[in-house]
Short mmCIF file of C-alpha atoms in Angstrom, two decimals:
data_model
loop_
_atom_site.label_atom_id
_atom_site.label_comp_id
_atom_site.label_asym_id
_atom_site.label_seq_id
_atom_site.Cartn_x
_atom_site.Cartn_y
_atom_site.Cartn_z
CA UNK V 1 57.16 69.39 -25.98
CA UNK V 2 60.20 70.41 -27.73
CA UNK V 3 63.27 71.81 -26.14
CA UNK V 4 64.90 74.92 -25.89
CA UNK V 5 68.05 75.57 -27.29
CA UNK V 6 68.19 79.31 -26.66
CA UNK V 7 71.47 80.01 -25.20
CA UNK V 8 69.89 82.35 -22.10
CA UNK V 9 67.32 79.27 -21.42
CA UNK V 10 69.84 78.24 -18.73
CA UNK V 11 72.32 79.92 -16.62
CA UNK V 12 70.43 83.08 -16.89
CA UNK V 13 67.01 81.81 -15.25
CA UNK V 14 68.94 82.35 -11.91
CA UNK V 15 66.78 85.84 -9.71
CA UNK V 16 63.98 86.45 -11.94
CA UNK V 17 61.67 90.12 -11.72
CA UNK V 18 58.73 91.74 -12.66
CA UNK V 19 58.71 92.53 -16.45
CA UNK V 20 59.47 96.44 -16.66
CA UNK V 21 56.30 97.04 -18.94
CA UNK V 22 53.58 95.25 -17.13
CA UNK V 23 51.96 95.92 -13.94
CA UNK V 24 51.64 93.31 -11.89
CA UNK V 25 49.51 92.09 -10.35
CA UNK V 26 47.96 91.33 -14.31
CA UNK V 27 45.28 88.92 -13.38
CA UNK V 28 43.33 88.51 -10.01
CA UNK V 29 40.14 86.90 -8.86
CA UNK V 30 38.16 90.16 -9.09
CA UNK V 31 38.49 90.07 -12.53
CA UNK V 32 36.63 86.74 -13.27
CA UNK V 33 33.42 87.73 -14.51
CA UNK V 34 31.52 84.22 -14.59
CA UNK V 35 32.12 82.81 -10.98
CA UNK V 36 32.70 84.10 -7.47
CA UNK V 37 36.61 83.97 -7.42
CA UNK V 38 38.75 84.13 -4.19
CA UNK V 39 41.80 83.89 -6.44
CA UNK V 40 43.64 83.04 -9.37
CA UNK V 41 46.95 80.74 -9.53
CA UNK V 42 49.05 78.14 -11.08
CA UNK V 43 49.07 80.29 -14.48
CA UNK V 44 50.33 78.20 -17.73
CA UNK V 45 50.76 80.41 -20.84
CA UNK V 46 51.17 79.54 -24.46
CA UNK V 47 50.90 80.98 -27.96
CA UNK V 48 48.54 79.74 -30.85
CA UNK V 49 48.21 81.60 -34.24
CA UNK V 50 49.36 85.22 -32.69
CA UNK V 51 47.39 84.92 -30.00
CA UNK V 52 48.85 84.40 -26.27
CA UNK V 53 46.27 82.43 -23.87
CA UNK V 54 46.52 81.59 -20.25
CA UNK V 55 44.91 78.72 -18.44
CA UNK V 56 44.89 78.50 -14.60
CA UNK V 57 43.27 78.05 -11.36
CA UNK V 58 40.13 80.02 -10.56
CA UNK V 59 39.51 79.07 -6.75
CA UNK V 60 35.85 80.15 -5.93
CA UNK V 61 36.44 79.20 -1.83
CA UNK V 62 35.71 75.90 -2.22
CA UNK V 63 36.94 74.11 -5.25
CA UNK V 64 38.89 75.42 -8.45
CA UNK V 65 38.24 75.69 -11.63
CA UNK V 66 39.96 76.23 -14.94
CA UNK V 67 40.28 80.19 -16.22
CA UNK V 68 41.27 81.08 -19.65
CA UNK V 69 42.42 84.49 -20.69
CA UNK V 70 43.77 86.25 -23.81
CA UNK V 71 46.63 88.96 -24.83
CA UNK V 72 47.72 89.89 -27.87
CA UNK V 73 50.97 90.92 -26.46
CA UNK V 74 51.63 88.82 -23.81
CA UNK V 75 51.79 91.46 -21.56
CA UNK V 76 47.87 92.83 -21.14
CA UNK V 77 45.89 89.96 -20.51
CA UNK V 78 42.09 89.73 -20.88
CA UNK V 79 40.10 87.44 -18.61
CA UNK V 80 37.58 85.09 -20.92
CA UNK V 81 35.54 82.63 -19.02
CA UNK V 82 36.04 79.26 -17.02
CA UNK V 83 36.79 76.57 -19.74
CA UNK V 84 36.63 73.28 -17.43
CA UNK V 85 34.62 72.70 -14.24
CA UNK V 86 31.86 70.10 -13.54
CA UNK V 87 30.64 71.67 -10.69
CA UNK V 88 31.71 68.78 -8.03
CA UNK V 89 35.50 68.55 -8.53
CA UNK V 90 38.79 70.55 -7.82
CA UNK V 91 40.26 71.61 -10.93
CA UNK V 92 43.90 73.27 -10.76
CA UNK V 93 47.48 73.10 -11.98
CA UNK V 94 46.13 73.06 -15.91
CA UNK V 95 49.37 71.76 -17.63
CA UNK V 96 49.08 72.54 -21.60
CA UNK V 97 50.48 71.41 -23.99
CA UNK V 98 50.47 69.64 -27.73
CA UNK V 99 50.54 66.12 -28.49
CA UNK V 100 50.62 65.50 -32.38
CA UNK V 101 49.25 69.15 -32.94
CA UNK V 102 46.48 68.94 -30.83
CA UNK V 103 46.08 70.84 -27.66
CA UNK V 104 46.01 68.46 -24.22
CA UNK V 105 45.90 69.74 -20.39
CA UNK V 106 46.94 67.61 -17.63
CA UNK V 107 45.12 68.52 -14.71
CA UNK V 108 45.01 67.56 -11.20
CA UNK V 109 42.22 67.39 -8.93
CA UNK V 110 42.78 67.72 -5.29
CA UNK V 111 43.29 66.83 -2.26
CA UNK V 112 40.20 64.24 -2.71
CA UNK V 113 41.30 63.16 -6.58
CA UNK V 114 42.22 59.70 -7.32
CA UNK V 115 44.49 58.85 -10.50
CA UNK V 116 45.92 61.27 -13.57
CA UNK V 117 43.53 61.98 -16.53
CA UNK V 118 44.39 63.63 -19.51
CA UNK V 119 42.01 66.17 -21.17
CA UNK V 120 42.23 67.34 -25.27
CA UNK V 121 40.59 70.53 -26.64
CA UNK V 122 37.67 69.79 -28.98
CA UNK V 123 37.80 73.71 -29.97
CA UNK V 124 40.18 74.97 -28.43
CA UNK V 125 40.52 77.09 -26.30
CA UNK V 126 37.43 76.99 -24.52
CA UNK V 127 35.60 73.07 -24.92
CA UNK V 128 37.73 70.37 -22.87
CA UNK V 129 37.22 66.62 -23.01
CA UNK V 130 38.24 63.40 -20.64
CA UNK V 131 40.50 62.03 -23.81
CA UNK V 132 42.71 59.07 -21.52
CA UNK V 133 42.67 58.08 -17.73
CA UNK V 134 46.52 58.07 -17.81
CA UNK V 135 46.34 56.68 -14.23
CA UNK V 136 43.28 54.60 -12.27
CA UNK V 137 44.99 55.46 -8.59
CA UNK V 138 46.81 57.61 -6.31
CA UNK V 139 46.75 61.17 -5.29
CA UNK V 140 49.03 63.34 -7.95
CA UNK V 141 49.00 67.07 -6.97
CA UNK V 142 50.59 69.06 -9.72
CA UNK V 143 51.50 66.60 -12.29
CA UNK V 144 54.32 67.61 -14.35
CA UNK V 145 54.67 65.82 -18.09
CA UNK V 146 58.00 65.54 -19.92
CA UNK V 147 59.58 63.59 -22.62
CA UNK V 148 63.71 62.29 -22.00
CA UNK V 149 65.34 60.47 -24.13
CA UNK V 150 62.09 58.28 -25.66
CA UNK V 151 60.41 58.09 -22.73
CA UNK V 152 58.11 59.88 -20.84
CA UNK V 153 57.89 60.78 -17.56
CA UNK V 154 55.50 62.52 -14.92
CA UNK V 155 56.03 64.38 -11.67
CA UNK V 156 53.21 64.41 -8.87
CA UNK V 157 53.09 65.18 -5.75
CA UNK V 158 51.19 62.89 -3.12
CA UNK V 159 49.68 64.53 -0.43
CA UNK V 160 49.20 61.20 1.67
CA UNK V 161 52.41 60.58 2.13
CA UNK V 162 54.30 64.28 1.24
CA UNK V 163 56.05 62.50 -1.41
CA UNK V 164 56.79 63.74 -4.93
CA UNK V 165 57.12 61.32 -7.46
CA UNK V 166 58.57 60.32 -10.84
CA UNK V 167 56.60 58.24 -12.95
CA UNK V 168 57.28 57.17 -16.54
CA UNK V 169 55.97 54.89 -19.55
CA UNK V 170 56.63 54.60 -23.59
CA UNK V 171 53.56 57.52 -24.21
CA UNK V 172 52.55 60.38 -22.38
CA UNK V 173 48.83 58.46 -23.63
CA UNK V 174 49.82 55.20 -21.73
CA UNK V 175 47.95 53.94 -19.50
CA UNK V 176 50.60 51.72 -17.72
CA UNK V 177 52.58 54.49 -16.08
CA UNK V 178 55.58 52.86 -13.93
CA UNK V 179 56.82 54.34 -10.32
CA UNK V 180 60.40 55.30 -10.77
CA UNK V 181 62.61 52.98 -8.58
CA UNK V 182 64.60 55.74 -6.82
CA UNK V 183 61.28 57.15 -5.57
CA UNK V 184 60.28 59.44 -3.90
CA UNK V 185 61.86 61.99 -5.79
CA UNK V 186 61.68 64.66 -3.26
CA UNK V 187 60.08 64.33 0.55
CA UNK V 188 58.26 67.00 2.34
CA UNK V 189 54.66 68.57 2.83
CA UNK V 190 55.70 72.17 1.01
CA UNK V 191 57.95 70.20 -1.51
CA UNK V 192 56.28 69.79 -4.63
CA UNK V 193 56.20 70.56 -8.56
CA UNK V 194 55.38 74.01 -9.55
CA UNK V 195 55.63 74.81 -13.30
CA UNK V 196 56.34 73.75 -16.76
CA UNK V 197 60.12 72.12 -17.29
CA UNK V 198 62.86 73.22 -19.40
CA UNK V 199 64.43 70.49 -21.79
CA UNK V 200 67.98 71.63 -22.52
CA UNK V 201 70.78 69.64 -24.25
CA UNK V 202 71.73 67.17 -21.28
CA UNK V 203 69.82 68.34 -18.76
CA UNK V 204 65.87 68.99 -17.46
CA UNK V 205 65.15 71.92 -15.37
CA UNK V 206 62.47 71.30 -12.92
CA UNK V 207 60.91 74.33 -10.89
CA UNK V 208 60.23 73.03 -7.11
CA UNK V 209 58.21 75.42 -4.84
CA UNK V 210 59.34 75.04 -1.41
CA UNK V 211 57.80 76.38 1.74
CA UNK V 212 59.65 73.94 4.28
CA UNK V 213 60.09 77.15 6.47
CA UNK V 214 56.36 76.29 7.08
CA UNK V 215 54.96 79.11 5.03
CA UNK V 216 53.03 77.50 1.81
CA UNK V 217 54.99 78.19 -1.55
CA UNK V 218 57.20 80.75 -0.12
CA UNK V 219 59.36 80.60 -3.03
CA UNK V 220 60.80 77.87 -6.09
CA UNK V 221 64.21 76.79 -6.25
CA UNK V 222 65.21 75.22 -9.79
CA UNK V 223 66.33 71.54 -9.73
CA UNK V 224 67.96 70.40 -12.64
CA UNK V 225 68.29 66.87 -13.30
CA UNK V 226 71.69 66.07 -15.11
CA UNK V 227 71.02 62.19 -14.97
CA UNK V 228 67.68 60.52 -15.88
CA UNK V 229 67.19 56.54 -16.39
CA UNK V 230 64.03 54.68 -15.85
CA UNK V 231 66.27 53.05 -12.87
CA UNK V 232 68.48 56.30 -11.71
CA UNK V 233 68.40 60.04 -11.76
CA UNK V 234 71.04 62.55 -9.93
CA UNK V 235 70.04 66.38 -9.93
CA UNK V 236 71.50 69.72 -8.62
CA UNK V 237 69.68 72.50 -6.85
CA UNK V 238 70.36 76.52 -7.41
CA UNK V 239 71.99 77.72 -4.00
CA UNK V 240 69.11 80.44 -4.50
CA UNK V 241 65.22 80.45 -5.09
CA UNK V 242 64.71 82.25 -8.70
CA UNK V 243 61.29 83.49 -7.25
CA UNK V 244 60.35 84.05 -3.63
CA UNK V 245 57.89 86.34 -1.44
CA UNK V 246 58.83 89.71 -0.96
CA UNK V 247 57.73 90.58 2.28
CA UNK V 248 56.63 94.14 1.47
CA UNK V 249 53.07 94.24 1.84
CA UNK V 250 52.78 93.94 -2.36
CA UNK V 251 50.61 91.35 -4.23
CA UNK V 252 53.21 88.65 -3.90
CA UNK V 253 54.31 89.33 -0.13
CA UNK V 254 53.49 85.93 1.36
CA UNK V 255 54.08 83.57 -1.26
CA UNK V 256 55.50 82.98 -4.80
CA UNK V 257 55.22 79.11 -5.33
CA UNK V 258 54.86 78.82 -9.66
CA UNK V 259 57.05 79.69 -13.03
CA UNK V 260 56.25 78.95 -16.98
CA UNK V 261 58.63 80.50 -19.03
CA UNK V 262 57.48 81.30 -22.55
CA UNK V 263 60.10 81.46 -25.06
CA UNK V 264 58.39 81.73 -28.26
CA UNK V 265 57.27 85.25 -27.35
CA UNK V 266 59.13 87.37 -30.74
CA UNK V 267 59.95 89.77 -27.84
CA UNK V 268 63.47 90.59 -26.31
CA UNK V 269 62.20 89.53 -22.99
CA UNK V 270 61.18 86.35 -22.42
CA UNK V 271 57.60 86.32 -21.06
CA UNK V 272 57.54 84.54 -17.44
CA UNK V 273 53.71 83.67 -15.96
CA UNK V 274 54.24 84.00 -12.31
CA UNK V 275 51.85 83.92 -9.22
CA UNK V 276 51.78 85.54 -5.72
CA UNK V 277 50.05 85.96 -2.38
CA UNK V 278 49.51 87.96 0.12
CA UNK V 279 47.45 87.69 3.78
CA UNK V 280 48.61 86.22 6.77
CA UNK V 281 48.66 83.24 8.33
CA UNK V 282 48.21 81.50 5.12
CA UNK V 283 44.98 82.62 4.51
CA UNK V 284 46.65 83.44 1.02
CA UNK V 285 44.85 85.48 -1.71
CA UNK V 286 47.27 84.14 -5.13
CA UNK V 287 47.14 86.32 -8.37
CA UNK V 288 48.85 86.16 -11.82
CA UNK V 289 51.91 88.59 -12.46
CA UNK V 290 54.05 88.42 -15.77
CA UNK V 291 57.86 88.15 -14.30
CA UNK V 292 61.03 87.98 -17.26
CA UNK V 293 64.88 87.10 -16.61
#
């Protein structure tokens, strides 16, 4: 992952909004065409030869699955099919990215998953393969590669104990990942990672959904980490959430808990994958909307 050294990348990712020529919602579970789908969430987007794709959860009411669509534009997106599932285990959170020019997803698995493993694209974008077990133990819930200063690091969070984590080894293909000494990172049941960092020059934004008003991924808040050892790290938090519900009966009324920013979009707008819920009580119904700065 390289890092971003456009000059908007960071004090203008403060409120962001709906992008004034989409609307949103542009993906939901009624348009998934190969499963039963009680929603879409956790979009990651990326661009490969011209063409924009978007991997993310496809929940079918009892475990998720991986989605892929397709836009040419990054604005009209096309649903394709579900590109990982084995039938028996929660799929969600589908991190992308490239290692060494090929295409890798980082996973996580559930409530019930135990340890990190790494997946590679065989042909991309639609055949996915175990490549490393990254990590034999623990529960990581929305594990969040990035590389500092020759290392790398990963952020889970553990829903045994609420905690989310930093981890870090010499590889993002090690298999001897290290807790972080400081640890936990952050502390509470709605606390947890929710979207792809930004690496700028000194610092690491991190996006954090946080529901601790009790609602489930009410909103994200961005933390950005100004000091990162493999013994210490110090961060600040925005006095605002850049995303949050908007309580008007819309798509994303109950809950807005996820942000990747695309900046390699040859657009004036950046192109922002969002998701949102609405429904009650959280019985939440998420779906995909494309948000910019």
């Amino acid at each position: 992952m390289s890092k971003k050294k456009l000059s908007w990348t960071n004090e203008k990712i403060t409120k962001l909004k709906s992008h004034p020529l989409v609307n949103n919602p542009v993906l939901t579970g009624s348009q998934v065409t190969d499963i039963s789908a009680s929603y879409v969430a956790d979009p990651f987007i990326i661009e490969e030869k011209g063409t924009y794709h978007m991997f993310f959860e496809v929940y079918d009411g009892k475990l998720g699955h991986i989605g892929h669509a397709i836009s040419k534009d990054g604005l009209k997106w096309l649903y394709n099919k579900i590109v990982l599932t084995d039938g028996t285990s929660h799929f969600a959170y589908p991190f992308v990215f490239k290692i060494n020019n090929v295409w890798c997803m980082l996973p996580d698995k559930g409530e019930n998953g135990v340890g990190l493993k790494l997946y590679r694209a065989v042909n991309f974008p639609e055949i996915w393969t175990p490549y490393i077990e990254l990590m034999s133990s623990g529960n990581h819930i929305d594990p969040t590669p990035f590389e500092w200063n020759g290392k790398w690091y990963i952020l889970s969070f553990d829903l045994v104990t609420n905690n989310t984590n930093i981890y870090y080894a010499d590889s993002i293909t090690s298999t001897f990942w290290t807790p972080h000494p400081k640890n936990p990172f952050l502390n509470g049941q709605y606390l947890r990672p929710g979207g792809r960092p930004i690496l700028n020059d000194g610092s690491i934004d991190l996006f954090i959904q946080d529901g601790r008003s009790g609602l489930y991924g009410e909103k994200v808040f961005r933390y950005r980490i100004i000091f990162l050892t493999t013994t210490d790290f110090i961060f600040e938090v925005s006095e605002k959430p850049i995303i949050e519900a908007n309580r008007n009966g819309d798509w994303n009324s109950s809950a807005m808990h996820h942000v990747d920013i695309l900046f390699s979009n040859h657009r004036i707008l950046p192109i922002i994958a969002v998701d949102g819920a609405d429904g009650a009580n959280n019985n939440y119904k998420f779906s995909i909307g494309i948000y910019t700065i």
